[in-house]
Short mmCIF file of C-alpha atoms in Angstrom, two decimals:
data_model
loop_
_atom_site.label_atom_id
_atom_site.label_comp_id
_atom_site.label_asym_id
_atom_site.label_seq_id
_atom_site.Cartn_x
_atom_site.Cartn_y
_atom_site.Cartn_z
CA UNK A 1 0.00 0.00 0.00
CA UNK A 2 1.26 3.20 -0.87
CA UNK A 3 1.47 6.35 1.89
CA UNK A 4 -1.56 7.99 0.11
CA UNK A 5 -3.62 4.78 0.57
CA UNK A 6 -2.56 3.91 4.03
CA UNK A 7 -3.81 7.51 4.96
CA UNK A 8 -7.47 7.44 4.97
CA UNK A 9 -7.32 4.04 6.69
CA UNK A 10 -5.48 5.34 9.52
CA UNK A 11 -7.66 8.22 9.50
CA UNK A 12 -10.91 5.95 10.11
CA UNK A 13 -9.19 3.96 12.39
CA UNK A 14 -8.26 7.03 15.22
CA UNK A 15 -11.79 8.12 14.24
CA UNK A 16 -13.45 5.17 15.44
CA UNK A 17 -11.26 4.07 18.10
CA UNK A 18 -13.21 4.46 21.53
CA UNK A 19 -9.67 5.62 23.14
CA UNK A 20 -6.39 7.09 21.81
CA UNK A 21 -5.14 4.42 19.52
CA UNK A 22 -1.68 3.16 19.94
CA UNK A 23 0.69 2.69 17.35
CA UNK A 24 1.09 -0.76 18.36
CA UNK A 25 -2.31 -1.70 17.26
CA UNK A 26 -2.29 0.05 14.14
CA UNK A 27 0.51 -2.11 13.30
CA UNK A 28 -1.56 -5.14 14.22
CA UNK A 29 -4.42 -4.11 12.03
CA UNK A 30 -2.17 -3.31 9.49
CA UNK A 31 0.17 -6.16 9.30
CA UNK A 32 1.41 -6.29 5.72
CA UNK A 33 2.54 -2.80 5.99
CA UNK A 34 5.66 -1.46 7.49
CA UNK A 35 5.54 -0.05 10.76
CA UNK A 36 7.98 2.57 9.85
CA UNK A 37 5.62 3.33 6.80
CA UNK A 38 2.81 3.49 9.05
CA UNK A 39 4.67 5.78 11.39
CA UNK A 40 5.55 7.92 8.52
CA UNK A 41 1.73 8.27 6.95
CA UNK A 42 0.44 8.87 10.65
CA UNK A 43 2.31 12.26 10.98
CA UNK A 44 1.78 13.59 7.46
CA UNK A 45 -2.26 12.35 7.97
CA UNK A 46 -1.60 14.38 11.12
CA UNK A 47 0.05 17.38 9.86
CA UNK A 48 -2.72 17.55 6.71
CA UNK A 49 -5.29 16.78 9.34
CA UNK A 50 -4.66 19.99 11.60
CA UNK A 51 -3.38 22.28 8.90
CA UNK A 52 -7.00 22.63 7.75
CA UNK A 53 -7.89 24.49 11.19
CA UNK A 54 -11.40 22.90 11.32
CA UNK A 55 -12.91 22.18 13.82
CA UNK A 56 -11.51 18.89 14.90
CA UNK A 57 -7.74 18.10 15.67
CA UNK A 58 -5.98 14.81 15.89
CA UNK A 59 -3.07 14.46 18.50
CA UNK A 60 -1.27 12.02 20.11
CA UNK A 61 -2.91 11.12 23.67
CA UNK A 62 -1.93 8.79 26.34
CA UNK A 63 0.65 7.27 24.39
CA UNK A 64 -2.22 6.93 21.08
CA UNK A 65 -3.46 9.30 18.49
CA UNK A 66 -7.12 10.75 18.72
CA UNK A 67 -9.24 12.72 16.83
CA UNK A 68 -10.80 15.37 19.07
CA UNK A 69 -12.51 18.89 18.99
CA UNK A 70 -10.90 21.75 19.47
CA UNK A 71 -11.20 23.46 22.90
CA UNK A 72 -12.51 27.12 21.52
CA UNK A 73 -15.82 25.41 20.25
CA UNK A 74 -17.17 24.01 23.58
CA UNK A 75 -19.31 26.89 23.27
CA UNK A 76 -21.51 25.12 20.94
CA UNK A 77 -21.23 21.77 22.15
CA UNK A 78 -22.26 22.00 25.46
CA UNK A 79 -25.28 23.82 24.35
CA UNK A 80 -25.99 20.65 22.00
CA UNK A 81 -24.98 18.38 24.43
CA UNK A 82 -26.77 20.45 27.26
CA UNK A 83 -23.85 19.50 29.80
CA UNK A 84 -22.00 21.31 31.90
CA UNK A 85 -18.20 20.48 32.76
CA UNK A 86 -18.03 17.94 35.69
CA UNK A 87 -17.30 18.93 38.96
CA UNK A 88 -13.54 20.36 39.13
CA UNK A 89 -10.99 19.20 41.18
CA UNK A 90 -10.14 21.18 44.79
CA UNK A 91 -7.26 22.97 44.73
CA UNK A 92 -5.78 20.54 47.48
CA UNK A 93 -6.77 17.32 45.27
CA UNK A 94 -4.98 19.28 42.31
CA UNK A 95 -1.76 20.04 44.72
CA UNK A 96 -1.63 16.77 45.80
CA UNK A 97 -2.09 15.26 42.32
CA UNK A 98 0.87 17.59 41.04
CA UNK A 99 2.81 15.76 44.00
CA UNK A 100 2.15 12.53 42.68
CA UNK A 101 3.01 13.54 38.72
CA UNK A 102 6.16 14.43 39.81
CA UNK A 103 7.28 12.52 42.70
CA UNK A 104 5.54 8.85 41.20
CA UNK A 105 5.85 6.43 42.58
CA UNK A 106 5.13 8.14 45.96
CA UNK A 107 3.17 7.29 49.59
CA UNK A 108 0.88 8.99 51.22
CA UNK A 109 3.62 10.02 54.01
CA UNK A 110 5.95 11.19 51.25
CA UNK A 111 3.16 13.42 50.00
CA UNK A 112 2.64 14.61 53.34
CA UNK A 113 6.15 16.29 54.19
CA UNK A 114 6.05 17.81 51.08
CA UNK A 115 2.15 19.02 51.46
CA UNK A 116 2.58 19.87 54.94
CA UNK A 117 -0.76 18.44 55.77
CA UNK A 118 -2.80 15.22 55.30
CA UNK A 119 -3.95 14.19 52.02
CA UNK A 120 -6.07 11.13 52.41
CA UNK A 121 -9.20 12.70 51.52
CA UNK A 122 -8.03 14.13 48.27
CA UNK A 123 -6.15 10.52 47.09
CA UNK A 124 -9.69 9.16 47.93
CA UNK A 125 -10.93 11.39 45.32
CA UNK A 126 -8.33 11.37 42.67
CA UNK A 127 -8.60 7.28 42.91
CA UNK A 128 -12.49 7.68 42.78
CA UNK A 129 -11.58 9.76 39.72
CA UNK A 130 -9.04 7.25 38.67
CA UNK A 131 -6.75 9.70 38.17
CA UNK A 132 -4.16 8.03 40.04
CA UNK A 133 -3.28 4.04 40.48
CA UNK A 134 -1.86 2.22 43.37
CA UNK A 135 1.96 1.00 42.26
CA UNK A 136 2.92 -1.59 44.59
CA UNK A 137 4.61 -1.37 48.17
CA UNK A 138 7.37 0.39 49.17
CA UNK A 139 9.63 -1.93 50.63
CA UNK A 140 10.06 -0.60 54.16
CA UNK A 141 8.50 0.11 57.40
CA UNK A 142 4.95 -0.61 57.21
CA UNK A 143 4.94 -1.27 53.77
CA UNK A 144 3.46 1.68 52.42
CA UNK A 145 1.52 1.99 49.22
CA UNK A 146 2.96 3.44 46.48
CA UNK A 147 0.81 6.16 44.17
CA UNK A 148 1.27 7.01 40.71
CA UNK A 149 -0.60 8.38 37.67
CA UNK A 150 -3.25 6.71 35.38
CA UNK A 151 -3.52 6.72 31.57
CA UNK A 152 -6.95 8.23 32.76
CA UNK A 153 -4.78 11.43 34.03
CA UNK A 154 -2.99 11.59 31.12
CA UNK A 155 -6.21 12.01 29.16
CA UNK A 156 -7.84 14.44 31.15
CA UNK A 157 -5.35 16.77 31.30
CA UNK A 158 -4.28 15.87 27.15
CA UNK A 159 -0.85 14.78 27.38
CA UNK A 160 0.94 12.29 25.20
CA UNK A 161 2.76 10.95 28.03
CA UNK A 162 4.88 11.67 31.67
CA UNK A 163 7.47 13.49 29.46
CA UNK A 164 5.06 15.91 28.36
CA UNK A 165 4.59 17.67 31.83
CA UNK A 166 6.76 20.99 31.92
CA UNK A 167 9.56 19.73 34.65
CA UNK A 168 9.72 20.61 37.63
CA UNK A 169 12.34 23.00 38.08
CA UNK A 170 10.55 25.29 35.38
CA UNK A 171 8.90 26.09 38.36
CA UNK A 172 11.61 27.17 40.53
CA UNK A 173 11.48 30.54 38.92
CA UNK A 174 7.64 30.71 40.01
CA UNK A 175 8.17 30.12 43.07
CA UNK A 176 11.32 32.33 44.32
CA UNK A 177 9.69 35.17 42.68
CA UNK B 1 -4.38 42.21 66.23
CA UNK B 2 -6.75 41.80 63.34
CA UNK B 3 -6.13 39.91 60.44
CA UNK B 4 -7.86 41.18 57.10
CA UNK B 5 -7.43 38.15 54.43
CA UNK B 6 -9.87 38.01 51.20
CA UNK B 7 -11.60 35.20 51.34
CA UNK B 8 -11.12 32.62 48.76
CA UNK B 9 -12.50 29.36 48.49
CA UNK B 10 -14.56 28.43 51.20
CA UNK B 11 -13.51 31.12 53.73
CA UNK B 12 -15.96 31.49 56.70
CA UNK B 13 -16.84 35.29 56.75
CA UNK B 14 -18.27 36.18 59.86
CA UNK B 15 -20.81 39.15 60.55
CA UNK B 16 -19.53 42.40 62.33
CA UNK B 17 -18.11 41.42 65.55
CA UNK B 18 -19.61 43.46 68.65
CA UNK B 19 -16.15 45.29 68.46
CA UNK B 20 -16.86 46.25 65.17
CA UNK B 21 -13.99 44.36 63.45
CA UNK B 22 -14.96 42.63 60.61
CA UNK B 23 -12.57 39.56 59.85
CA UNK B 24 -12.49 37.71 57.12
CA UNK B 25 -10.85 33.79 57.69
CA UNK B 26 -9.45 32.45 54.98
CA UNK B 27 -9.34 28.57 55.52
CA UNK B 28 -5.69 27.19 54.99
CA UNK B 29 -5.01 24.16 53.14
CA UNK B 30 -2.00 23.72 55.74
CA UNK B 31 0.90 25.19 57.69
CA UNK B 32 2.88 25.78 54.63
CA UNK B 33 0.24 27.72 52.77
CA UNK B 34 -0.31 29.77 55.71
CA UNK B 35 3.62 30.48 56.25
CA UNK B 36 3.81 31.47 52.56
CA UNK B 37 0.66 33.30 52.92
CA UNK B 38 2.21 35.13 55.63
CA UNK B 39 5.33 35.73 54.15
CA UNK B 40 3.43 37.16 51.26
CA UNK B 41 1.52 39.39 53.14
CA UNK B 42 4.73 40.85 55.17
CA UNK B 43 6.94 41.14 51.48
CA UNK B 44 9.53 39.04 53.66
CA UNK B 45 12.29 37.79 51.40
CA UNK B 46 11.41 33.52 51.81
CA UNK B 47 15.38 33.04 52.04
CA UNK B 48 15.98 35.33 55.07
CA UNK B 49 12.72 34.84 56.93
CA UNK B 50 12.91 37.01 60.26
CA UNK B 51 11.68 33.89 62.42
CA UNK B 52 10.86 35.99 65.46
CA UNK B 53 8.05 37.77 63.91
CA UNK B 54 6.52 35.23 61.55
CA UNK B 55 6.24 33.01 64.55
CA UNK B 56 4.26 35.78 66.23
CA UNK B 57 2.30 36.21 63.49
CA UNK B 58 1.72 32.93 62.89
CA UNK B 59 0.85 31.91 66.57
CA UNK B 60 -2.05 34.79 66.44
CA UNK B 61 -3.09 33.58 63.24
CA UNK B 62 -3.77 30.07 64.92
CA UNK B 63 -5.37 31.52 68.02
CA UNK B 64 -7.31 33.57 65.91
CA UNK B 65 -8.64 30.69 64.21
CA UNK B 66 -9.61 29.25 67.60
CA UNK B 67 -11.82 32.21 68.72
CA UNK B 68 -13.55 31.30 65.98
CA UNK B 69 -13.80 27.41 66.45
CA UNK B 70 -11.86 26.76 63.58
CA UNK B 71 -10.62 23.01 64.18
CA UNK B 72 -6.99 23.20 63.97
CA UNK B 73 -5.23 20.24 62.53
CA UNK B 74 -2.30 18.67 64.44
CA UNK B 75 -0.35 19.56 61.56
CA UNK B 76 -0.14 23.54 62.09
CA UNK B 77 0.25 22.64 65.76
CA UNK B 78 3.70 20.77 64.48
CA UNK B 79 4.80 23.81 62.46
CA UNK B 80 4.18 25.75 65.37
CA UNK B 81 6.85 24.05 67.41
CA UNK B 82 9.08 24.05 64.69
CA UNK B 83 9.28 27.52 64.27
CA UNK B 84 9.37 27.77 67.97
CA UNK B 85 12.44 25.66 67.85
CA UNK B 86 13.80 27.33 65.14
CA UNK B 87 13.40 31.24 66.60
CA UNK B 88 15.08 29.44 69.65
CA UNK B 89 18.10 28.25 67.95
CA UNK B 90 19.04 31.17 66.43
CA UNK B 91 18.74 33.02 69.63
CA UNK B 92 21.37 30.60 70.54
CA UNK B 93 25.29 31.74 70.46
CA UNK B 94 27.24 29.40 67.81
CA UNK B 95 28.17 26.31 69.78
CA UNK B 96 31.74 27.50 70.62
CA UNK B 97 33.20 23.82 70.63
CA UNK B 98 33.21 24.39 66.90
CA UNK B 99 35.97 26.31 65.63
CA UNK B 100 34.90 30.11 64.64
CA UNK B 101 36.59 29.24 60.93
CA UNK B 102 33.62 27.52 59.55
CA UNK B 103 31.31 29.21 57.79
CA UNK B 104 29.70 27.15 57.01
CA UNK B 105 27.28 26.89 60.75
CA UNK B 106 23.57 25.89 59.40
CA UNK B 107 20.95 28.29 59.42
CA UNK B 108 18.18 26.77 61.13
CA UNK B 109 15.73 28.22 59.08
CA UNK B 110 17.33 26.43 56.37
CA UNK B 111 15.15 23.12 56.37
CA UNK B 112 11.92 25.23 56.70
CA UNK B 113 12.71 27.51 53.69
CA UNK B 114 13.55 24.31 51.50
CA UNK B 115 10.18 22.84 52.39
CA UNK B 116 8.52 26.27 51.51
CA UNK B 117 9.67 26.45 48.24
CA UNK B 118 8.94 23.02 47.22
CA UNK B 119 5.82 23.60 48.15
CA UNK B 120 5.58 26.49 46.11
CA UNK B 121 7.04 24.59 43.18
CA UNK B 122 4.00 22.03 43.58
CA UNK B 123 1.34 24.47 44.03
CA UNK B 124 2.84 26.65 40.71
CA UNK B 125 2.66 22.54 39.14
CA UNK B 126 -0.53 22.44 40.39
CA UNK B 127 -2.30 25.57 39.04
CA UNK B 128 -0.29 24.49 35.46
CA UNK B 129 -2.51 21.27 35.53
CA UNK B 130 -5.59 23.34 36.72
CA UNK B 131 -5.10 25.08 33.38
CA UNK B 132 -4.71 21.66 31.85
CA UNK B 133 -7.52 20.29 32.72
CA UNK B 134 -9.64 23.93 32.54
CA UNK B 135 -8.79 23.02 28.46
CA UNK B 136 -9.35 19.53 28.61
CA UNK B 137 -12.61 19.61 29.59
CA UNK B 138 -13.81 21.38 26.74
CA UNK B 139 -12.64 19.23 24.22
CA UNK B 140 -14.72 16.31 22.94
CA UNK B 141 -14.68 13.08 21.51
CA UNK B 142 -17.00 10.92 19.57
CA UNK B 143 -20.05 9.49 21.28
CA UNK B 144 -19.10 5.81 21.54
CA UNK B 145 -20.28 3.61 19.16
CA UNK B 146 -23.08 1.24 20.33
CA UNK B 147 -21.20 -1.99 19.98
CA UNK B 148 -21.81 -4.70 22.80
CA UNK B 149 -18.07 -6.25 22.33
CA UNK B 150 -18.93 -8.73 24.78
CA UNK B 151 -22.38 -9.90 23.04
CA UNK B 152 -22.27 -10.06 19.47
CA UNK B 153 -25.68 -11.28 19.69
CA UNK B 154 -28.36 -10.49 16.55
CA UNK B 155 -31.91 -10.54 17.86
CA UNK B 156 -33.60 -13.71 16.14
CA UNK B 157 -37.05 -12.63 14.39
CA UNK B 158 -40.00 -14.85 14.34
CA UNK B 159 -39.44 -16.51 11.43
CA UNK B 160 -36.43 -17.60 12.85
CA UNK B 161 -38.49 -18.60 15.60
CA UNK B 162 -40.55 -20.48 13.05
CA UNK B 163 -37.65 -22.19 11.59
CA UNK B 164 -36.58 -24.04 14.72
CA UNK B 165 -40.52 -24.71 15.48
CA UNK B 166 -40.60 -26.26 11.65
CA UNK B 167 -37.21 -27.94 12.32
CA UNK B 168 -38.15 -29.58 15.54
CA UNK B 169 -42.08 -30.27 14.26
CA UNK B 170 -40.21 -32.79 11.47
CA UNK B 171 -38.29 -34.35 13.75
CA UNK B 172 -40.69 -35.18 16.24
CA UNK B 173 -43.34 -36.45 13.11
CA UNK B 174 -39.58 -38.65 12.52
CA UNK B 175 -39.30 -40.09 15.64
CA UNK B 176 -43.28 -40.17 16.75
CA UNK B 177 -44.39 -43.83 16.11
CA UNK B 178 -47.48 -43.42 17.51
CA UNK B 179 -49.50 -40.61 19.04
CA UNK B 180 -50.71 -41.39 22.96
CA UNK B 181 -53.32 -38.87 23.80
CA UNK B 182 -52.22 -36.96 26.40
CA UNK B 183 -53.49 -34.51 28.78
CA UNK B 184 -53.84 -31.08 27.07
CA UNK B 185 -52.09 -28.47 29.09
CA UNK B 186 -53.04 -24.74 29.47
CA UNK B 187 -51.13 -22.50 28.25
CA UNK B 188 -50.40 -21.28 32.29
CA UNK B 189 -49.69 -24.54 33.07
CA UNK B 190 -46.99 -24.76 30.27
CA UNK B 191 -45.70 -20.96 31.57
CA UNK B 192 -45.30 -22.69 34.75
CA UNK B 193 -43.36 -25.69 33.26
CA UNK B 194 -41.05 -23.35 31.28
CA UNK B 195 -40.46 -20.98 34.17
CA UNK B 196 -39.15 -23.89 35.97
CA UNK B 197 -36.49 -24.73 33.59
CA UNK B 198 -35.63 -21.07 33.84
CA UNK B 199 -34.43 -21.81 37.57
CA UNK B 200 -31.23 -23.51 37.10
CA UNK B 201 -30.22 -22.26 34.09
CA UNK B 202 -30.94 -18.42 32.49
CA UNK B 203 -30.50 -19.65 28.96
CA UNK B 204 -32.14 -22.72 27.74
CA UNK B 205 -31.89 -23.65 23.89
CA UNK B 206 -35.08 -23.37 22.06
CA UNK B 207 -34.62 -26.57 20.56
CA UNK B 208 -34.72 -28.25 24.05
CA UNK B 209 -37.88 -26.80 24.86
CA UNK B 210 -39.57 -27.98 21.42
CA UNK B 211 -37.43 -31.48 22.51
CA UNK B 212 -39.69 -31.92 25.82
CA UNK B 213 -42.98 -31.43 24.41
CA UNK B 214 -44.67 -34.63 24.70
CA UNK B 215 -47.15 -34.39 21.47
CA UNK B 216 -47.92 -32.33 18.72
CA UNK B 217 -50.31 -30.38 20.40
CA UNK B 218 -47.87 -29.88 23.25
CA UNK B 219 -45.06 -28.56 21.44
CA UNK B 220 -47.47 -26.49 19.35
CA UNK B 221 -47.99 -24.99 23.07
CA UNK B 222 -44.72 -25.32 23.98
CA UNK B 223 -44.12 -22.84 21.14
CA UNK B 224 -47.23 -20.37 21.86
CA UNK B 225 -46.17 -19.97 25.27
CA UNK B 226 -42.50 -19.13 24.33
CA UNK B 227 -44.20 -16.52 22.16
CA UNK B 228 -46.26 -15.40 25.45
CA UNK B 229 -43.52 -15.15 27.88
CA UNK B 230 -41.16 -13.31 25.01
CA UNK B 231 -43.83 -10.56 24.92
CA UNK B 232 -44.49 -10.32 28.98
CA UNK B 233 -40.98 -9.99 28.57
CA UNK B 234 -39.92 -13.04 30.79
CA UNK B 235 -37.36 -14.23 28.25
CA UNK B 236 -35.60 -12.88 25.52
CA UNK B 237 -34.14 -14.47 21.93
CA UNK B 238 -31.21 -14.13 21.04
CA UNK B 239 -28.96 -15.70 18.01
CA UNK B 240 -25.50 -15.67 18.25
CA UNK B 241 -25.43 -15.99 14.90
CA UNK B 242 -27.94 -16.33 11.63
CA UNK B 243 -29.40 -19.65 11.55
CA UNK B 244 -27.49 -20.30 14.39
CA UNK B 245 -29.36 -22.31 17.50
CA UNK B 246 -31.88 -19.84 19.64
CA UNK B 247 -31.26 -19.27 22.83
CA UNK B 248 -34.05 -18.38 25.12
CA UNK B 249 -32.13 -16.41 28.18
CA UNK B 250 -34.44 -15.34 31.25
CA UNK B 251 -34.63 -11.14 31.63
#
């Protein structure tokens, strides 16, 4: 199959796809064709996809590519949809989910020192939210469980993966000033 | 002493106080937002925090809280002895056992001011994801697709229904040597008999319903009453594929 042909196919394919389709499937689905070549006709379908500034845009989500619509039309949408955006996040479960981003895997005593108070009623919610995922034990006293991330998180707040978060010391600036 | 702080998110604002003061509480996450708050407030430099005062400032701030019954967590009542300890500290003379030449004597504020700014770092991370999420909420996907992945069923129509009824009907007129004449059953009593199977099993194949009818004019009722308990909704049909065997499965 040629690049032009491979195109539209991948194009259906991160159209239907429920989540963020990975790569890895792609190649599955498309088995004869070379996963390099596949790579290659994903970001041009990409780049051609986006460069028409319409009203949906295809990126690359929780490790998969999606097609989505663009933020500055929610307008419109939620009066279709007649929705409102879900309940938002505390500023404590948001702190103590910014802990966990950068500090994964982490325990809840970990997240205390650097919180300076008690979090166990915002990991309640982010895990009700399943924004974050227990990650195993830390091996020492009292065995603590460890706290990381979900794909969920990295789909809620539309990034392609842990690398994508602005590091940490970009905020070092922020907060001497 | 009377504190004026804006109120933000859930801050208890109290009426005029008999004194006239009007004081506006602003609920703390913790004792490191209300240190930086503080420190804010003052313009203190967070790297050369003058201990003496923002203990002061901080006790009042805590008793102020408990005039009005604001439940103080253990956890300010910790940061409270810390920077007790630490204002007593550097009241302290430099241990003279160690030699005047090093500089390099800790300031005891140093652990404190650490913990403050990664604090600050992680609440600058965390208004960054607010923003995140404030865009990632109003972007949208495509409904989902209403595909049962688990049940590829397709809903068998009557005259698949029929089929199986025809299917079994031959059979039986195969394997039927000779008719007895048996007791004609109502069409409740035969509800009653297929309920029954129901109980052990939630799916029963068709064809072993149309198998236990005893005569012609049974498994004619056999098949009325799967008819009647399909539209009172008792049982549904399903096909897990076309011509495929019918499963009746219990709602």
């Amino acid at each position: 199959m040629t690049k032009e042909e491979l195109k539209p196919i991948l194009e259906v394919l991160i159209f239907v796809s429920e989540e963020p389709i990975k790569l890895k499937h792609l190649y599955e689905i498309l088995a004869d064709e070379e996963p390099a070549e596949i790579n290659l006709a994903v970001q041009e379908l990409a780049q051609e996809f986006n460069s028409r500034e319409g009203g949906l845009e295809m990126r690359e989500i929780a490790g998969g590519w999606r097609i989505s619509t663009r933020p500055q039309y929610h307008e419109y949408i939620r009066a279709y949809l007649k929705t409102k955006p879900s309940a938002k996040l505390s500023l404590a479960s948001l702190e103590t989910l910014a802990v966990i981003a950068y500090k994964q895997p982490v325990t809840i005593p970990e997240i205390l020192e650097i919180r300076g108070v008690s979090s166990s009623s915002a990991i309640k919610t982010l895990l009700d939210r399943r924004l974050i995922v227990p990650k195993g034990r830390k091996e020492c006293v009292g065995r603590p469980v460890m706290y990381g991330t979900s794909k969920e998180f990295l789909i809620q707040f539309g990034l392609k993966d842990l690398s994508e978060l602005p590091s940490i010391e970009d905020f070092e600036e922020l907060a001497t000033t | 002493m009377v504190l004026e702080v804006e109120a933000i998110e859930n801050g208890s604002e109290t009426e005029p106080q008999a004194n006239g003061y009007k004081v506006k509480l602003e609920v703390f996450e913790g004792p490191l937002d209300l240190l930086l708050y503080l420190i804010k407030k003052e313009e203190i430099d967070i790297y050369d925090i003058p201990i003496a005062r923002i203990t002061q400032q901080y006790l009042d701030y805590l008793s102020l809280m408990e005039q009005f019954d604001v439940d103080i967590a253990s956890d300010f009542l910790v940061m409270a002895a810390t920077l007790i300890q630490i204002k007593s500290k550097m009241l302290l003379p430099p241990d003279p056992t160690i030699s005047g030449q090093e500089e390099a004597v800790e300031d005891p504020r140093k652990e404190l001011v650490n913990r403050l700014l990664e604090h600050k770092k992680f609440k600058a991370a965390a208004e960054m994801l607010w923003t995140k999420v404030q865009v990632e909420q109003e972007v949208f996907t495509r409904a989902l697709l209403d595909i049962d992945k688990e049940n590829t069923e397709i809903a068998a129509t009557v005259y698949d229904l029929i089929a199986a009824f025809k299917t079994v009907c031959d059979r039986q007129r195969e394997e039927q040597e000779m008719e007895i004449a048996h007791e004609v059953m109502t069409m409740e009593q035969k509800m009653e008999e297929l309920k029954a199977l129901f109980t052990d099993s939630l799916e029963v194949n068709i064809s072993r319903l149309f198998a236990l009818a005893k005569s012609r004019t049974d498994l004619i009722m056999t098949f009325l009453t799967i008819l009647e308990l399909v539209k009172e909704s008792v049982v549904r049909l399903i096909q897990d594929r076309p011509f495929g065997e019918i499963i009746a499965i219990k709602r």
